[in-house]
Amino acid sequence: SLGSEHRFAQFKLVLLGESAVGKSSIVQRFVKDSFSDFRESTIGAAFLTQTVDLDANTTVKFEIWDTAGQERYRSLASIYYRNAQAALVVYDITQESSLDKAKYWIKELQKQARGGIIIALVGNKTDLEQERKVSSEEAESFAKGLGLLYFEVSAKSGTGVRECFKQIALKMPIED
Ligand code: GDP
């Protein structure tokens, strides 16, 4: 009957960032709610799907493209982000250089991705707080200055991962 239809929308989301920042682990946590210390590195790109229920009648499905961070796949990445509607640009809070790489990817996205793409800067490995090299303030003010979403997560403990995808889902253009 009128007004009770379930709203369902599907979006393409790409993960970008330096190798070993935890992109595959974030996806594994989100999709399978699991974590493993030893992971095979992604070759080229891997594809998975997962849904997020925003409320009783709204479901968002993400087609997730997890790209390999290695230099030799860098040119391949554009195939995945060119028509993505959302991007998670991941860095490791214990590796200062990974934030520089994240800034590079954000610039690439702003040059080449489609207009209106939702970009989130995501600091991973918050379980390693003792080894932190990038302050939350530095990364957050960078992200907010560019109008990006900002999250800190731990794929290992799971902290923040679902919330990050939920907040992105809330930003997606869902028609009635
Ligand atoms: P990718 O190359 O960016 O996809 O990174 P991976 O997901 O393969 O992770 C690289 C390494 O970091 C692996 O040894 C993971 O187990 C580890 N790792 C990933 N996420 C976390 C995290 O949240 N905390 C900790 N302590 N280690 C993590």
PDB file of C-alpha atoms in Angstrom, residues 1 8 23 28 38-40 51 58 60 64 75 84 91 100 111 115 125 131 147-148 155-156 158 164-165 168 172:
ATOM      1  CA  SER A   1       0.000   0.000   0.000  1.00  0.00           C
ATOM      2  CA  PHE A   8      16.402   0.314  -1.504  1.00  0.00           C
ATOM      3  CA  LYS A  23      41.734  -1.392   3.709  1.00  0.00           C
ATOM      4  CA  GLN A  28      36.431  -7.804   6.178  1.00  0.00           C
ATOM      5  CA  PHE A  38      47.705 -12.394   8.466  1.00  0.00           C
ATOM      6  CA  ARG A  39      46.122 -11.258   5.259  1.00  0.00           C
ATOM      7  CA  GLU A  40      47.083 -11.888   1.687  1.00  0.00           C
ATOM      8  CA  THR A  51      23.914  -3.717   3.149  1.00  0.00           C
ATOM      9  CA  THR A  58      15.435   1.997   4.059  1.00  0.00           C
ATOM     10  CA  VAL A  60      21.462   0.858   1.354  1.00  0.00           C
ATOM     11  CA  ILE A  64      32.662  -2.315  -2.290  1.00  0.00           C
ATOM     12  CA  SER A  75      46.778   3.552 -12.595  1.00  0.00           C
ATOM     13  CA  ALA A  84      32.163   5.461  -7.563  1.00  0.00           C
ATOM     14  CA  TYR A  91      45.470   5.933   6.475  1.00  0.00           C
ATOM     15  CA  ASP A 100      50.429  11.992   2.903  1.00  0.00           C
ATOM     16  CA  LYS A 111      40.229  15.750 -10.009  1.00  0.00           C
ATOM     17  CA  GLY A 115      30.914  15.262  -8.979  1.00  0.00           C
ATOM     18  CA  LYS A 125      44.350   1.057  13.821  1.00  0.00           C
ATOM     19  CA  GLU A 131      52.023   4.097  18.701  1.00  0.00           C
ATOM     20  CA  GLY A 147      34.365  19.250   3.426  1.00  0.00           C
ATOM     21  CA  LEU A 148      35.075  15.526   3.811  1.00  0.00           C
ATOM     22  CA  ALA A 155      39.400  -3.021  11.929  1.00  0.00           C
ATOM     23  CA  LYS A 156      41.003  -5.195  14.599  1.00  0.00           C
ATOM     24  CA  GLY A 158      35.779  -3.286  15.199  1.00  0.00           C
ATOM     25  CA  CYS A 164      31.562   4.869   9.442  1.00  0.00           C
ATOM     26  CA  PHE A 165      29.626   2.969   6.744  1.00  0.00           C
ATOM     27  CA  ILE A 168      28.297   7.368   4.578  1.00  0.00           C
ATOM     28  CA  MET A 172      23.881   8.923  -0.151  1.00  0.00           C
TER      29      MET A 172
END
